[in-house]
């Protein structure tokens, strides 16, 4: 009896480990952990995460990068809110996740979440732009401010720079 239970447990464990969606959980503790988790998903995990009643599909666009690598940008609107989640796919992996909001307090909260995780602010890369860059290792968080129809939008994008380089086969500096 114990042997049957043990064997069944082992088989169940391997079946769960073999299921790619098993390890595709998103940590929703705060915005930072949510964006970090989304950036670790594959395309199936991302689609699954956003296929709930909380989000409505907002469309996607496709582009080409280095050596013909395809990059897809997907957009999901948060229902009953004026905010949107974004993610970019290269080679079936999410390499960038993002969030757009019209609330400055929400943007500041997200920035503070990342700072509390050890991200450090660096100078703006483009002089005169309304862009904030936070870095930690190979992760880059950019916060850009845009105006549209009299509304200020905060575009927050988290990119795994190393993952993007590997997926589009760019050499990384050592």
mmCIF file of C-alpha atoms in Angstrom:
data_model
loop_
_atom_site.group_PDB
_atom_site.id
_atom_site.type_symbol
_atom_site.label_atom_id
_atom_site.label_comp_id
_atom_site.label_asym_id
_atom_site.label_seq_id
_atom_site.Cartn_x
_atom_site.Cartn_y
_atom_site.Cartn_z
ATOM 1 C CA UNK A 1 0.000 0.000 0.000
ATOM 2 C CA UNK A 2 2.795 2.444 0.928
ATOM 3 C CA UNK A 3 4.620 1.517 -2.258
ATOM 4 C CA UNK A 4 1.537 2.306 -4.382
ATOM 5 C CA UNK A 5 1.035 5.663 -2.641
ATOM 6 C CA UNK A 6 4.714 6.521 -3.046
ATOM 7 C CA UNK A 7 4.692 5.553 -6.733
ATOM 8 C CA UNK A 8 1.513 7.550 -7.347
ATOM 9 C CA UNK A 9 3.030 10.572 -5.600
ATOM 10 C CA UNK A 10 6.187 10.359 -7.703
ATOM 11 C CA UNK A 11 4.203 10.085 -10.938
ATOM 12 C CA UNK A 12 2.014 13.045 -9.959
ATOM 13 C CA UNK A 13 5.105 15.097 -9.106
ATOM 14 C CA UNK A 14 6.683 14.432 -12.502
ATOM 15 C CA UNK A 15 3.439 15.175 -14.324
ATOM 16 C CA UNK A 16 3.184 18.530 -12.557
ATOM 17 C CA UNK A 17 6.829 19.345 -13.237
ATOM 18 C CA UNK A 18 6.350 18.450 -16.888
ATOM 19 C CA UNK A 19 3.427 20.831 -17.191
ATOM 20 C CA UNK A 20 4.991 24.185 -18.159
ATOM 21 C CA UNK A 21 2.069 26.124 -16.706
ATOM 22 C CA UNK A 22 2.707 24.577 -13.263
ATOM 23 C CA UNK A 23 5.718 26.848 -12.731
ATOM 24 C CA UNK A 24 4.018 29.854 -14.315
ATOM 25 C CA UNK A 25 2.686 31.474 -11.134
ATOM 26 C CA UNK A 26 2.607 35.266 -10.845
ATOM 27 C CA UNK A 27 3.487 36.819 -7.480
ATOM 28 C CA UNK A 28 0.898 39.556 -6.901
ATOM 29 C CA UNK A 29 2.367 40.871 -3.631
ATOM 30 C CA UNK A 30 2.898 44.290 -5.250
ATOM 31 C CA UNK A 31 3.366 45.803 -8.713
ATOM 32 C CA UNK A 32 7.112 45.107 -8.721
ATOM 33 C CA UNK A 33 6.752 41.407 -7.947
ATOM 34 C CA UNK A 34 3.893 41.146 -10.460
ATOM 35 C CA UNK A 35 5.948 42.674 -13.293
ATOM 36 C CA UNK A 36 8.990 40.592 -12.331
ATOM 37 C CA UNK A 37 6.859 37.429 -12.393
ATOM 38 C CA UNK A 38 5.238 38.274 -15.726
ATOM 39 C CA UNK A 39 8.697 38.816 -17.247
ATOM 40 C CA UNK A 40 9.585 35.212 -16.326
ATOM 41 C CA UNK A 41 6.583 33.670 -18.114
ATOM 42 C CA UNK A 42 6.500 31.957 -21.475
ATOM 43 C CA UNK A 43 3.878 32.953 -24.030
ATOM 44 C CA UNK A 44 1.398 30.323 -22.798
ATOM 45 C CA UNK A 45 1.765 31.380 -19.162
ATOM 46 C CA UNK A 46 1.232 35.048 -20.050
ATOM 47 C CA UNK A 47 -1.859 34.319 -22.135
ATOM 48 C CA UNK A 48 -3.232 32.138 -19.362
ATOM 49 C CA UNK A 49 -2.587 34.781 -16.694
ATOM 50 C CA UNK A 50 -4.422 37.494 -18.629
ATOM 51 C CA UNK A 51 -7.325 35.289 -19.754
ATOM 52 C CA UNK A 52 -9.439 36.060 -16.696
ATOM 53 C CA UNK A 53 -12.477 38.281 -16.253
ATOM 54 C CA UNK A 54 -10.235 41.028 -14.813
ATOM 55 C CA UNK A 55 -8.659 41.822 -18.202
ATOM 56 C CA UNK A 56 -9.806 42.367 -21.750
ATOM 57 C CA UNK A 57 -7.540 41.770 -24.726
ATOM 58 C CA UNK A 58 -6.441 45.080 -26.188
ATOM 59 C CA UNK A 59 -4.559 43.820 -29.241
ATOM 60 C CA UNK A 60 -1.027 43.109 -30.303
ATOM 61 C CA UNK A 61 1.578 44.254 -32.794
ATOM 62 C CA UNK A 62 4.494 42.416 -34.362
ATOM 63 C CA UNK A 63 7.937 43.677 -35.330
ATOM 64 C CA UNK A 64 11.273 42.265 -36.433
ATOM 65 C CA UNK A 65 14.550 42.617 -34.562
ATOM 66 C CA UNK A 66 18.145 41.533 -35.117
ATOM 67 C CA UNK A 67 18.618 38.557 -37.467
ATOM 68 C CA UNK A 68 14.901 38.291 -38.167
ATOM 69 C CA UNK A 69 13.861 37.696 -34.552
ATOM 70 C CA UNK A 70 10.144 38.375 -34.181
ATOM 71 C CA UNK A 71 8.934 40.490 -31.270
ATOM 72 C CA UNK A 72 5.263 40.663 -30.329
ATOM 73 C CA UNK A 73 3.750 43.275 -28.016
ATOM 74 C CA UNK A 74 0.503 42.258 -26.314
ATOM 75 C CA UNK A 75 -1.829 44.638 -24.518
ATOM 76 C CA UNK A 76 -4.476 43.783 -21.899
ATOM 77 C CA UNK A 77 -6.780 46.429 -20.470
ATOM 78 C CA UNK A 78 -7.693 46.218 -16.811
ATOM 79 C CA UNK A 79 -11.490 46.085 -16.764
ATOM 80 C CA UNK A 80 -13.266 49.027 -15.113
ATOM 81 C CA UNK A 81 -9.970 50.969 -14.871
ATOM 82 C CA UNK A 82 -8.002 53.311 -17.083
ATOM 83 C CA UNK A 83 -4.870 51.133 -16.975
ATOM 84 C CA UNK A 84 -3.236 48.527 -19.160
ATOM 85 C CA UNK A 85 -0.719 45.691 -18.830
ATOM 86 C CA UNK A 86 1.750 45.027 -21.630
ATOM 87 C CA UNK A 87 4.206 42.273 -22.370
ATOM 88 C CA UNK A 88 6.670 41.638 -25.174
ATOM 89 C CA UNK A 89 7.423 38.177 -26.502
ATOM 90 C CA UNK A 90 10.638 37.117 -28.246
ATOM 91 C CA UNK A 91 11.039 33.442 -29.179
ATOM 92 C CA UNK A 92 7.970 32.435 -27.110
ATOM 93 C CA UNK A 93 9.351 34.025 -23.918
ATOM 94 C CA UNK A 94 8.249 37.197 -22.179
ATOM 95 C CA UNK A 95 11.260 39.525 -22.073
ATOM 96 C CA UNK A 96 9.476 42.751 -21.108
ATOM 97 C CA UNK A 97 6.404 43.426 -18.991
ATOM 98 C CA UNK A 98 4.774 46.764 -18.457
ATOM 99 C CA UNK A 99 1.944 48.774 -17.036
ATOM 100 C CA UNK A 100 0.310 52.019 -18.143
ATOM 101 C CA UNK A 101 -1.604 54.166 -15.678
ATOM 102 C CA UNK A 102 -2.914 57.717 -15.513
ATOM 103 C CA UNK A 103 -2.393 57.893 -11.754
ATOM 104 C CA UNK A 104 0.825 59.547 -10.573
ATOM 105 C CA UNK A 105 0.455 58.036 -7.083
ATOM 106 C CA UNK A 106 0.258 54.530 -8.559
ATOM 107 C CA UNK A 107 3.379 55.199 -10.646
ATOM 108 C CA UNK A 108 5.249 56.436 -7.566
ATOM 109 C CA UNK A 109 4.144 53.364 -5.601
ATOM 110 C CA UNK A 110 5.482 51.079 -8.352
ATOM 111 C CA UNK A 111 8.770 52.989 -8.439
ATOM 112 C CA UNK A 112 9.082 52.701 -4.638
ATOM 113 C CA UNK A 113 8.346 48.936 -4.840
ATOM 114 C CA UNK A 114 11.275 48.495 -7.220
ATOM 115 C CA UNK A 115 13.589 50.675 -5.134
ATOM 116 C CA UNK A 116 12.738 48.554 -2.080
ATOM 117 C CA UNK A 117 13.836 45.494 -4.104
ATOM 118 C CA UNK A 118 17.288 47.034 -4.676
ATOM 119 C CA UNK A 119 16.783 48.802 -8.000
ATOM 120 C CA UNK A 120 18.872 51.980 -8.236
ATOM 121 C CA UNK A 121 18.006 55.070 -10.239
ATOM 122 C CA UNK A 122 20.428 56.125 -12.963
ATOM 123 C CA UNK A 123 20.557 59.294 -15.002
ATOM 124 C CA UNK A 124 18.131 59.749 -17.850
ATOM 125 C CA UNK A 125 19.638 58.300 -21.005
ATOM 126 C CA UNK A 126 18.108 60.916 -23.299
ATOM 127 C CA UNK A 127 18.705 64.523 -22.266
ATOM 128 C CA UNK A 128 15.476 66.463 -21.840
ATOM 129 C CA UNK A 129 13.224 63.405 -21.877
ATOM 130 C CA UNK A 130 10.708 62.643 -19.179
ATOM 131 C CA UNK A 131 12.119 59.215 -18.473
ATOM 132 C CA UNK A 132 13.339 57.559 -15.293
ATOM 133 C CA UNK A 133 15.587 54.498 -15.431
ATOM 134 C CA UNK A 134 16.104 52.062 -12.546
ATOM 135 C CA UNK A 135 18.589 49.178 -12.832
ATOM 136 C CA UNK A 136 19.388 46.010 -10.936
ATOM 137 C CA UNK A 137 21.684 43.497 -12.594
ATOM 138 C CA UNK A 138 20.294 42.684 -16.034
ATOM 139 C CA UNK A 139 16.881 44.182 -15.225
ATOM 140 C CA UNK A 140 15.955 47.673 -16.425
ATOM 141 C CA UNK A 141 12.831 49.536 -15.327
ATOM 142 C CA UNK A 142 11.930 52.571 -17.384
ATOM 143 C CA UNK A 143 9.197 55.015 -16.469
ATOM 144 C CA UNK A 144 8.129 57.389 -19.190
ATOM 145 C CA UNK A 145 5.591 60.214 -18.981
ATOM 146 C CA UNK A 146 3.420 60.892 -22.033
ATOM 147 C CA UNK A 147 0.558 63.310 -22.653
ATOM 148 C CA UNK A 148 -2.440 62.323 -24.778
ATOM 149 C CA UNK A 149 -5.754 64.162 -25.110
ATOM 150 C CA UNK A 150 -4.977 66.240 -22.032
ATOM 151 C CA UNK A 151 -4.271 63.174 -19.862
ATOM 152 C CA UNK A 152 -0.863 62.328 -18.395
ATOM 153 C CA UNK A 153 0.070 58.650 -18.746
ATOM 154 C CA UNK A 154 2.869 56.839 -16.932
ATOM 155 C CA UNK A 155 4.352 54.008 -18.984
ATOM 156 C CA UNK A 156 6.302 51.565 -16.816
ATOM 157 C CA UNK A 157 8.334 48.875 -18.602
ATOM 158 C CA UNK A 158 10.529 46.184 -17.017
ATOM 159 C CA UNK A 159 13.025 44.544 -19.384
ATOM 160 C CA UNK A 160 15.358 41.615 -18.817
ATOM 161 C CA UNK A 161 18.233 42.949 -20.952
ATOM 162 C CA UNK A 162 20.240 39.705 -20.898
ATOM 163 C CA UNK A 163 17.192 37.624 -21.869
ATOM 164 C CA UNK A 164 16.439 39.913 -24.819
ATOM 165 C CA UNK A 165 20.059 39.712 -26.002
ATOM 166 C CA UNK A 166 20.072 35.918 -25.748
ATOM 167 C CA UNK A 167 16.739 35.537 -27.514
ATOM 168 C CA UNK A 168 17.719 37.774 -30.425
ATOM 169 C CA UNK A 169 21.281 36.413 -30.361
ATOM 170 C CA UNK A 170 23.163 39.616 -29.568
ATOM 171 C CA UNK A 171 26.598 39.355 -27.951
ATOM 172 C CA UNK A 172 26.644 40.643 -24.362
ATOM 173 C CA UNK A 173 29.589 42.626 -22.996
ATOM 174 C CA UNK A 174 31.472 40.724 -20.335
#
